[in-house]
Amino acid sequence: MARYQASGLVLFAEPDYAVSAASTLPNDPRFQDGTQWWLNNYGQNGGLPDADIDAPEAWDIVRNASNVIVAIVDSGIRHTHEDLAANLWTNPLDGTHGFNALTGNHDPWDDNGHGSHLAGIIGAVTDNAKGVAGLAWRVRLMACKFLDAAGNGFNSDAMASIEFARTNGAHIINLSWGGSEFSAIVSNVIWSARADGILFTAAAGNNAQNTDVLPFYPASLALDNLVAVGASTRTDASWSFSNYGATNVALFAPGAAIYSTGFTNDFHYASRNGTSMAAAVVAGALALLREQHPQAPAPQLIERLLTSVDALPAFAGRCRSGGRLNVRKAVDRPAIAVIPEVWPVQLRITGVPGHRYLLTASTNLNAWTALRTNFADFNGDWVYEDHTSTNTPLRFYQALPGP
Ligand code: CA
Ligand code: CA
């Protein structure tokens, strides 16, 4: 460039920068410089292009989860961090940000770093020109500390933390820890939180083992409100220490060389590896989904995640879905609810504006007849009158995306 400019033969010289189609790109420096490869991988630093979760494409649809509380049951959170403070849940009673099972008070200060790192993955304050981007730009992070400074803890304290989160309105609870021993107390508290629609994300574990054979708890619990996550790399390989299991692991998500918020001061950031990080990525994705579909039952949101993965050879046979998280696909699938309005036959189909739906009917919930294909209007609605219906036999309706 300098030689061109010095030659006097050209008016100006500049690099031929690569550009891409418009999508939502926040101004956080570590997102912009490509360090956060899992959000947007264009082949930087030895990565494989598009070995990522398509975050900018997802953010075109939903970026904030301001109504969602994500509890991080871990080592606490450095709640004064420059890139976390504004996204902390605040207890309306006393202005604190969570719970400490080790001291029994409301001061979950992080003396280990693990929890603060997860917090930034899920929901660092984003587009604030500082640090990193979180998967959810705005969210309410609840800190529940039960791991000590060395990263160790007891199931009884985990249970107390989960109970605190449940009582205080958490929608999603991240469990990035575990062990080989089954705990009835942890299993029961996770299952009973299902009644409140609470979703759990759990790290599959970092032992490079098949958890269908050697389980890792709580990830290996067979509960439909819990999703177990293995770790993938910037080349869409399985991270070398990640556990796997065709039954006991649900999906993979990025979990190697993950750069996020640190804990030694308010401007500290650090890189970590592990299925812990992968579980937090999925917790962030679920926060966005939960914001989109506040009424959806937990198993439905998990189903949405698992049916929208990028199926890849590295994960085939190593998890139930056979793939790596793709958030864009997960948030781009229409919500479908058919609500009968007037008997006999007015129906309102609610989905995504401009998307096409096929309305079907059945008298036995088994054989379905196509009634009509139509586009949802700008509100995402489509009202249909079924003049052929009678009260007997009863007729059921179902709307499907497409064709
Ligand atoms: Ca991508
Ligand atoms: Ca930031």
Short mmCIF file of C-alpha atoms and ligand atoms in Angstrom, two decimals:
data_model
loop_
_atom_site.label_atom_id
_atom_site.label_comp_id
_atom_site.label_asym_id
_atom_site.label_seq_id
_atom_site.Cartn_x
_atom_site.Cartn_y
_atom_site.Cartn_z
CA MET A 1 0.00 0.00 0.00
CA ALA A 2 2.81 2.37 0.97
CA ARG A 3 4.64 1.66 -2.27
CA TYR A 4 1.53 2.32 -4.35
CA GLN A 5 0.96 5.57 -2.51
CA ALA A 6 4.61 6.63 -2.81
CA SER A 7 4.60 5.92 -6.56
CA GLY A 8 2.46 8.96 -7.31
CA LEU A 9 0.63 6.84 -9.88
CA VAL A 10 -2.50 6.26 -7.81
CA LEU A 11 -4.91 8.54 -6.01
CA PHE A 12 -5.17 6.18 -3.01
CA ALA A 13 -4.53 2.57 -2.04
CA GLU A 14 -6.40 0.40 0.40
CA PRO A 15 -6.72 -3.31 1.28
CA ASP A 16 -9.52 -5.20 -0.45
CA TYR A 17 -11.41 -6.08 2.76
CA ALA A 18 -13.82 -8.99 2.71
CA VAL A 19 -17.42 -8.07 3.48
CA SER A 20 -20.51 -10.16 4.02
CA ALA A 21 -24.27 -9.87 3.84
CA ALA A 22 -25.93 -7.72 6.46
CA SER A 23 -26.39 -9.38 9.79
CA THR A 24 -26.25 -8.11 13.33
CA LEU A 25 -22.63 -7.47 14.37
CA PRO A 26 -22.09 -5.97 17.84
CA ASN A 27 -19.21 -3.58 18.55
CA ASP A 28 -17.55 -5.57 21.36
CA PRO A 29 -13.83 -5.66 20.52
CA ARG A 30 -13.29 -9.39 21.08
CA PHE A 31 -16.24 -10.20 18.87
CA GLN A 32 -15.01 -7.80 16.20
CA ASP A 33 -11.45 -9.15 16.16
CA GLY A 34 -12.68 -12.72 15.71
CA THR A 35 -11.55 -14.06 19.11
CA GLN A 36 -15.10 -15.23 19.78
CA TRP A 37 -14.93 -17.72 16.92
CA TRP A 38 -17.92 -19.75 18.15
CA LEU A 39 -20.28 -16.86 17.51
CA ASN A 40 -19.05 -16.19 13.99
CA ASN A 41 -16.34 -18.33 12.41
CA TYR A 42 -15.05 -17.07 9.07
CA GLY A 43 -11.92 -19.20 9.14
CA GLN A 44 -9.86 -16.93 11.43
CA ASN A 45 -7.05 -18.42 13.59
CA GLY A 46 -7.11 -21.82 11.94
CA GLY A 47 -10.86 -22.25 12.22
CA LEU A 48 -13.18 -23.88 9.73
CA PRO A 49 -15.54 -21.31 8.19
CA ASP A 50 -19.04 -21.63 9.65
CA ALA A 51 -17.96 -24.02 12.44
CA ASP A 52 -20.04 -21.78 14.70
CA ILE A 53 -23.53 -21.35 16.09
CA ASP A 54 -24.57 -18.63 13.57
CA ALA A 55 -25.01 -16.00 16.29
CA PRO A 56 -25.17 -12.86 14.08
CA GLU A 57 -27.84 -14.55 11.97
CA ALA A 58 -29.76 -15.47 15.15
CA TRP A 59 -29.41 -11.90 16.47
CA ASP A 60 -31.19 -10.68 13.33
CA ILE A 61 -34.25 -12.37 14.85
CA VAL A 62 -33.74 -12.11 18.63
CA ARG A 63 -30.83 -10.73 20.65
CA ASN A 64 -32.21 -9.77 24.04
CA ALA A 65 -33.62 -12.06 26.70
CA SER A 66 -34.44 -9.26 29.13
CA ASN A 67 -37.33 -11.19 30.66
CA VAL A 68 -35.35 -14.35 31.26
CA ILE A 69 -33.50 -15.20 34.48
CA VAL A 70 -30.59 -17.61 34.02
CA ALA A 71 -29.17 -19.00 37.26
CA ILE A 72 -25.56 -20.13 37.22
CA VAL A 73 -25.15 -22.69 39.98
CA ASP A 74 -21.36 -22.63 40.20
CA SER A 75 -18.54 -20.67 41.91
CA GLY A 76 -20.38 -17.32 41.98
CA ILE A 77 -20.08 -14.28 39.70
CA ARG A 78 -17.86 -11.20 39.93
CA HIS A 79 -20.92 -8.98 39.78
CA THR A 80 -18.90 -5.75 39.51
CA HIS A 81 -17.23 -6.79 36.23
CA GLU A 82 -17.49 -4.09 33.54
CA ASP A 83 -19.04 -6.53 31.07
CA LEU A 84 -21.42 -8.28 33.49
CA ALA A 85 -22.72 -5.76 36.03
CA ALA A 86 -25.63 -4.46 33.95
CA ASN A 87 -26.90 -7.98 33.22
CA LEU A 88 -27.03 -9.27 36.80
CA TRP A 89 -30.33 -10.30 38.32
CA THR A 90 -31.06 -8.17 41.36
CA ASN A 91 -32.93 -9.41 44.40
CA PRO A 92 -35.84 -6.97 44.95
CA LEU A 93 -35.59 -7.54 48.70
CA ASP A 94 -32.00 -6.48 49.33
CA GLY A 95 -30.32 -5.52 46.05
CA THR A 96 -28.01 -8.55 46.00
CA HIS A 97 -27.43 -10.80 42.98
CA GLY A 98 -27.83 -14.35 44.20
CA PHE A 99 -27.06 -16.85 46.90
CA ASN A 100 -24.05 -18.42 48.61
CA ALA A 101 -24.68 -21.94 49.89
CA LEU A 102 -21.27 -22.05 51.58
CA THR A 103 -21.99 -19.08 53.83
CA GLY A 104 -25.79 -19.20 53.74
CA ASN A 105 -25.98 -15.50 52.81
CA HIS A 106 -26.68 -13.54 49.64
CA ASP A 107 -23.07 -12.79 48.69
CA PRO A 108 -22.01 -15.13 45.86
CA TRP A 109 -18.67 -13.41 45.16
CA ASP A 110 -16.56 -15.52 42.77
CA ASP A 111 -13.19 -16.62 44.20
CA ASN A 112 -12.57 -19.25 41.52
CA GLY A 113 -13.43 -17.73 38.11
CA HIS A 114 -15.41 -20.58 36.63
CA GLY A 115 -18.82 -19.03 37.28
CA SER A 116 -17.86 -15.55 36.03
CA HIS A 117 -16.57 -17.09 32.80
CA LEU A 118 -19.87 -18.92 32.21
CA ALA A 119 -21.77 -15.70 32.94
CA GLY A 120 -20.02 -13.88 30.09
CA ILE A 121 -20.71 -16.68 27.63
CA ILE A 122 -24.42 -16.65 28.43
CA GLY A 123 -24.91 -12.92 28.76
CA ALA A 124 -21.99 -10.50 28.82
CA VAL A 125 -23.31 -6.99 28.23
CA THR A 126 -23.20 -6.75 24.45
CA ASP A 127 -22.75 -3.91 21.95
CA ASN A 128 -21.26 -1.78 24.75
CA ALA A 129 -17.86 -1.44 23.01
CA LYS A 130 -16.24 -3.40 25.85
CA GLY A 131 -14.82 -6.90 26.17
CA VAL A 132 -16.90 -9.68 24.72
CA ALA A 133 -20.35 -10.35 23.30
CA GLY A 134 -22.74 -12.60 25.19
CA LEU A 135 -25.09 -14.90 23.37
CA ALA A 136 -27.99 -13.05 25.00
CA TRP A 137 -27.22 -9.30 24.81
CA ARG A 138 -29.51 -8.49 27.72
CA VAL A 139 -30.52 -11.11 30.25
CA ARG A 140 -30.73 -11.45 34.04
CA LEU A 141 -27.88 -13.56 35.43
CA MET A 142 -28.42 -15.00 38.91
CA ALA A 143 -25.29 -16.10 40.79
CA CYS A 144 -25.64 -19.17 43.00
CA LYS A 145 -22.37 -20.15 44.66
CA PHE A 146 -21.75 -23.64 45.98
CA LEU A 147 -18.29 -24.40 44.52
CA ASP A 148 -15.38 -23.22 46.65
CA ALA A 149 -12.24 -21.38 45.54
CA ALA A 150 -10.79 -24.69 44.31
CA GLY A 151 -13.92 -25.50 42.30
CA ASN A 152 -15.24 -28.25 44.58
CA GLY A 153 -18.63 -28.57 46.25
CA PHE A 154 -21.31 -30.88 47.62
CA ASN A 155 -24.62 -32.05 46.15
CA SER A 156 -26.48 -30.78 49.23
CA ASP A 157 -25.23 -27.23 48.56
CA ALA A 158 -26.07 -27.59 44.85
CA MET A 159 -29.60 -28.55 45.88
CA ALA A 160 -29.91 -25.50 48.15
CA SER A 161 -28.69 -23.30 45.27
CA ILE A 162 -31.17 -24.80 42.81
CA GLU A 163 -33.95 -24.30 45.36
CA PHE A 164 -32.95 -20.65 45.77
CA ALA A 165 -32.99 -20.19 41.98
CA ARG A 166 -36.38 -21.82 41.68
CA THR A 167 -37.92 -19.83 44.51
CA ASN A 168 -36.61 -16.59 43.02
CA GLY A 169 -37.95 -17.10 39.52
CA ALA A 170 -35.11 -18.59 37.48
CA HIS A 171 -36.21 -19.92 34.07
CA ILE A 172 -32.96 -21.65 33.11
CA ILE A 173 -30.35 -23.16 35.45
CA ASN A 174 -26.84 -23.96 34.25
CA LEU A 175 -25.01 -26.89 35.88
CA SER A 176 -21.41 -26.93 34.60
CA TRP A 177 -20.06 -29.51 37.05
CA GLY A 178 -20.62 -33.11 38.05
CA GLY A 179 -19.29 -36.43 39.17
CA SER A 180 -19.62 -40.15 38.66
CA GLU A 181 -22.02 -40.73 41.59
CA PHE A 182 -25.78 -40.61 41.07
CA SER A 183 -27.49 -38.29 43.56
CA ALA A 184 -31.17 -38.77 44.33
CA ILE A 185 -31.28 -35.34 45.97
CA VAL A 186 -30.04 -33.56 42.82
CA SER A 187 -32.19 -35.69 40.53
CA ASN A 188 -35.29 -34.93 42.61
CA VAL A 189 -34.71 -31.19 42.79
CA ILE A 190 -34.20 -30.97 39.01
CA TRP A 191 -37.29 -33.05 38.32
CA SER A 192 -39.47 -31.12 40.75
CA ALA A 193 -38.41 -27.80 39.15
CA ARG A 194 -39.97 -29.12 35.94
CA ALA A 195 -43.37 -28.27 37.44
CA ASP A 196 -42.32 -24.59 37.19
CA GLY A 197 -41.14 -25.01 33.58
CA ILE A 198 -37.46 -24.73 34.55
CA LEU A 199 -34.85 -25.87 32.03
CA PHE A 200 -31.42 -27.19 32.99
CA THR A 201 -28.23 -27.27 30.96
CA ALA A 202 -25.49 -29.64 32.14
CA ALA A 203 -21.88 -30.20 31.13
CA ALA A 204 -21.32 -33.71 29.73
CA GLY A 205 -17.94 -33.85 31.50
CA ASN A 206 -14.28 -33.68 30.49
CA ASN A 207 -13.09 -37.29 30.81
CA ALA A 208 -13.12 -38.32 27.13
CA GLN A 209 -15.50 -41.14 28.08
CA ASN A 210 -18.75 -42.59 26.82
CA THR A 211 -21.34 -41.55 29.40
CA ASP A 212 -23.78 -44.19 28.17
CA VAL A 213 -21.32 -46.64 29.74
CA LEU A 214 -19.79 -44.52 32.52
CA PRO A 215 -22.38 -41.89 33.45
CA PHE A 216 -21.51 -38.37 34.58
CA TYR A 217 -24.12 -36.72 36.82
CA PRO A 218 -26.18 -34.58 36.68
CA ALA A 219 -25.68 -34.53 32.85
CA SER A 220 -26.55 -38.24 32.51
CA LEU A 221 -29.90 -37.96 34.31
CA ALA A 222 -32.69 -39.03 31.95
CA LEU A 223 -34.97 -36.05 32.57
CA ASP A 224 -36.76 -34.22 29.77
CA ASN A 225 -36.11 -30.76 31.25
CA LEU A 226 -32.33 -31.27 31.23
CA VAL A 227 -30.02 -31.05 28.24
CA ALA A 228 -26.49 -32.53 28.41
CA VAL A 229 -23.88 -30.82 26.26
CA GLY A 230 -20.56 -32.00 24.80
CA ALA A 231 -17.82 -29.63 23.61
CA SER A 232 -16.86 -28.90 19.99
CA THR A 233 -13.90 -27.02 18.49
CA ARG A 234 -13.31 -24.27 15.93
CA THR A 235 -12.96 -26.95 13.25
CA ASP A 236 -16.25 -28.67 14.19
CA ALA A 237 -14.44 -31.60 15.76
CA SER A 238 -15.31 -33.10 19.11
CA TRP A 239 -13.00 -31.48 21.71
CA SER A 240 -10.46 -34.13 22.73
CA PHE A 241 -11.54 -34.41 26.41
CA SER A 242 -15.26 -34.09 25.83
CA ASN A 243 -17.48 -36.88 27.08
CA TYR A 244 -19.95 -38.28 24.56
CA GLY A 245 -22.90 -40.65 24.53
CA ALA A 246 -25.44 -41.54 21.86
CA THR A 247 -28.13 -41.48 24.56
CA ASN A 248 -26.78 -39.48 27.50
CA VAL A 249 -25.45 -36.46 25.57
CA ALA A 250 -28.06 -34.37 23.74
CA LEU A 251 -25.90 -32.21 21.49
CA PHE A 252 -22.51 -30.56 21.10
CA ALA A 253 -21.74 -26.85 21.34
CA PRO A 254 -18.49 -24.86 21.17
CA GLY A 255 -16.32 -25.47 24.24
CA ALA A 256 -12.66 -25.06 23.30
CA ALA A 257 -10.68 -21.80 23.42
CA ILE A 258 -13.69 -19.88 24.67
CA TYR A 259 -12.77 -16.33 25.62
CA SER A 260 -15.00 -14.71 28.23
CA THR A 261 -15.17 -12.61 31.38
CA GLY A 262 -12.62 -13.22 34.16
CA PHE A 263 -12.70 -12.75 37.91
CA THR A 264 -9.41 -11.20 39.11
CA ASN A 265 -10.54 -7.63 38.37
CA ASP A 266 -13.40 -5.81 36.67
CA PHE A 267 -11.53 -5.69 33.35
CA HIS A 268 -10.21 -9.26 33.34
CA TYR A 269 -10.95 -11.72 30.51
CA ALA A 270 -9.65 -15.22 29.97
CA SER A 271 -9.83 -18.24 27.71
CA ARG A 272 -11.05 -21.63 28.96
CA ASN A 273 -11.81 -25.09 27.57
CA GLY A 274 -14.47 -27.58 28.51
CA THR A 275 -17.98 -28.93 28.38
CA SER A 276 -18.74 -26.36 31.11
CA MET A 277 -18.36 -23.64 28.48
CA ALA A 278 -20.42 -25.67 25.97
CA ALA A 279 -23.29 -25.99 28.47
CA ALA A 280 -23.23 -22.21 28.99
CA VAL A 281 -23.46 -21.63 25.23
CA VAL A 282 -26.60 -23.77 25.20
CA ALA A 283 -27.97 -21.93 28.25
CA GLY A 284 -27.58 -18.67 26.31
CA ALA A 285 -29.39 -20.17 23.33
CA LEU A 286 -32.22 -21.36 25.57
CA ALA A 287 -32.49 -17.86 27.07
CA LEU A 288 -33.17 -16.45 23.59
CA LEU A 289 -35.66 -19.24 22.86
CA ARG A 290 -37.38 -18.72 26.19
CA GLU A 291 -37.71 -14.99 25.45
CA GLN A 292 -39.32 -15.89 22.13
CA HIS A 293 -41.64 -18.54 23.53
CA PRO A 294 -42.37 -17.66 27.17
CA GLN A 295 -45.21 -20.17 27.48
CA ALA A 296 -43.54 -23.15 25.81
CA PRO A 297 -42.95 -26.18 28.05
CA ALA A 298 -39.30 -27.05 28.75
CA PRO A 299 -39.26 -30.26 26.66
CA GLN A 300 -40.60 -28.31 23.66
CA LEU A 301 -37.74 -25.80 23.80
CA ILE A 302 -35.19 -28.61 24.09
CA GLU A 303 -36.83 -30.35 21.14
CA ARG A 304 -36.49 -27.14 19.18
CA LEU A 305 -32.75 -27.04 19.92
CA LEU A 306 -32.16 -30.68 19.08
CA THR A 307 -34.04 -30.62 15.79
CA SER A 308 -32.18 -27.55 14.55
CA VAL A 309 -28.55 -28.66 15.05
CA ASP A 310 -26.04 -28.80 12.20
CA ALA A 311 -25.68 -32.56 11.78
CA LEU A 312 -21.99 -33.31 11.28
CA PRO A 313 -19.89 -36.47 11.00
CA ALA A 314 -17.85 -35.65 14.13
CA PHE A 315 -20.96 -35.85 16.33
CA ALA A 316 -22.86 -38.72 14.66
CA GLY A 317 -23.34 -41.51 17.20
CA ARG A 318 -21.80 -39.36 19.93
CA CYS A 319 -25.00 -37.56 20.97
CA ARG A 320 -28.76 -37.90 20.48
CA SER A 321 -29.11 -35.13 17.92
CA GLY A 322 -25.93 -36.01 16.01
CA GLY A 323 -24.97 -32.37 15.69
CA ARG A 324 -23.66 -29.04 16.94
CA LEU A 325 -25.90 -26.21 18.14
CA ASN A 326 -27.13 -23.75 15.52
CA VAL A 327 -28.93 -20.87 17.23
CA ARG A 328 -30.15 -19.24 14.04
CA LYS A 329 -32.02 -22.36 13.02
CA ALA A 330 -33.42 -22.77 16.54
CA VAL A 331 -34.86 -19.25 16.73
CA ASP A 332 -36.06 -19.27 13.13
CA ARG A 333 -38.46 -22.17 13.54
CA PRO A 334 -42.03 -20.97 13.75
CA ALA A 335 -44.04 -21.14 16.91
CA ILE A 336 -47.28 -22.84 16.15
CA ALA A 337 -50.42 -22.68 18.20
CA VAL A 338 -53.90 -23.32 16.96
CA ILE A 339 -56.57 -21.80 19.18
CA PRO A 340 -60.24 -22.58 18.41
CA GLU A 341 -62.14 -19.32 18.67
CA VAL A 342 -65.79 -19.93 17.83
CA TRP A 343 -67.50 -23.27 17.49
CA PRO A 344 -68.01 -24.69 15.04
CA VAL A 345 -65.16 -23.55 13.00
CA GLN A 346 -63.08 -20.46 13.33
CA LEU A 347 -59.38 -21.07 13.99
CA ARG A 348 -56.51 -18.71 14.51
CA ILE A 349 -53.12 -20.07 13.47
CA THR A 350 -50.29 -18.16 15.15
CA GLY A 351 -46.78 -18.35 13.72
CA VAL A 352 -44.09 -16.18 12.19
CA PRO A 353 -45.10 -13.30 9.89
CA GLY A 354 -44.79 -14.25 6.23
CA HIS A 355 -44.16 -17.93 6.88
CA ARG A 356 -46.27 -20.53 5.17
CA TYR A 357 -48.31 -23.09 7.12
CA LEU A 358 -50.27 -26.18 6.26
CA LEU A 359 -53.43 -26.67 8.32
CA THR A 360 -54.48 -30.29 8.78
CA ALA A 361 -57.43 -31.97 10.48
CA SER A 362 -58.01 -35.36 12.03
CA THR A 363 -60.78 -37.21 13.85
CA ASN A 364 -58.44 -39.73 15.50
CA LEU A 365 -55.13 -37.80 15.98
CA ASN A 366 -53.59 -40.39 13.72
CA ALA A 367 -54.62 -39.82 10.12
CA TRP A 368 -54.39 -36.14 9.11
CA THR A 369 -56.07 -34.50 6.11
CA ALA A 370 -54.67 -31.33 4.56
CA LEU A 371 -57.21 -28.50 4.66
CA ARG A 372 -55.42 -25.44 3.41
CA THR A 373 -51.97 -23.89 2.92
CA ASN A 374 -51.60 -20.17 3.58
CA PHE A 375 -49.18 -17.46 4.68
CA ALA A 376 -49.32 -15.87 8.14
CA ASP A 377 -49.98 -12.13 7.93
CA PHE A 378 -47.74 -9.36 9.32
CA ASN A 379 -48.91 -10.19 12.84
CA GLY A 380 -48.02 -13.84 12.30
CA ASP A 381 -51.73 -14.75 12.24
CA TRP A 382 -53.98 -16.55 9.85
CA VAL A 383 -57.65 -17.05 10.57
CA TYR A 384 -59.36 -20.03 8.96
CA GLU A 385 -62.99 -21.04 8.87
CA ASP A 386 -63.70 -24.71 8.48
CA HIS A 387 -67.15 -24.89 6.94
CA THR A 388 -66.90 -28.64 6.47
CA SER A 389 -66.62 -29.43 10.17
CA THR A 390 -69.40 -30.82 12.29
CA ASN A 391 -69.47 -31.48 15.98
CA THR A 392 -69.51 -35.25 15.54
CA PRO A 393 -67.11 -36.80 15.26
CA LEU A 394 -64.84 -34.32 17.03
CA ARG A 395 -62.25 -32.84 14.75
CA PHE A 396 -58.67 -31.97 15.78
CA TYR A 397 -56.49 -29.44 14.01
CA GLN A 398 -52.75 -29.11 13.61
CA ALA A 399 -50.70 -26.53 11.72
CA LEU A 400 -47.31 -27.42 10.30
CA PRO A 401 -44.57 -25.28 8.76
CA GLY A 402 -44.44 -25.29 4.99
CA PRO A 403 -44.72 -26.94 2.59
CA CA B 1 -21.77 -18.90 10.72
CA CA B 2 -19.33 -6.45 25.92
#
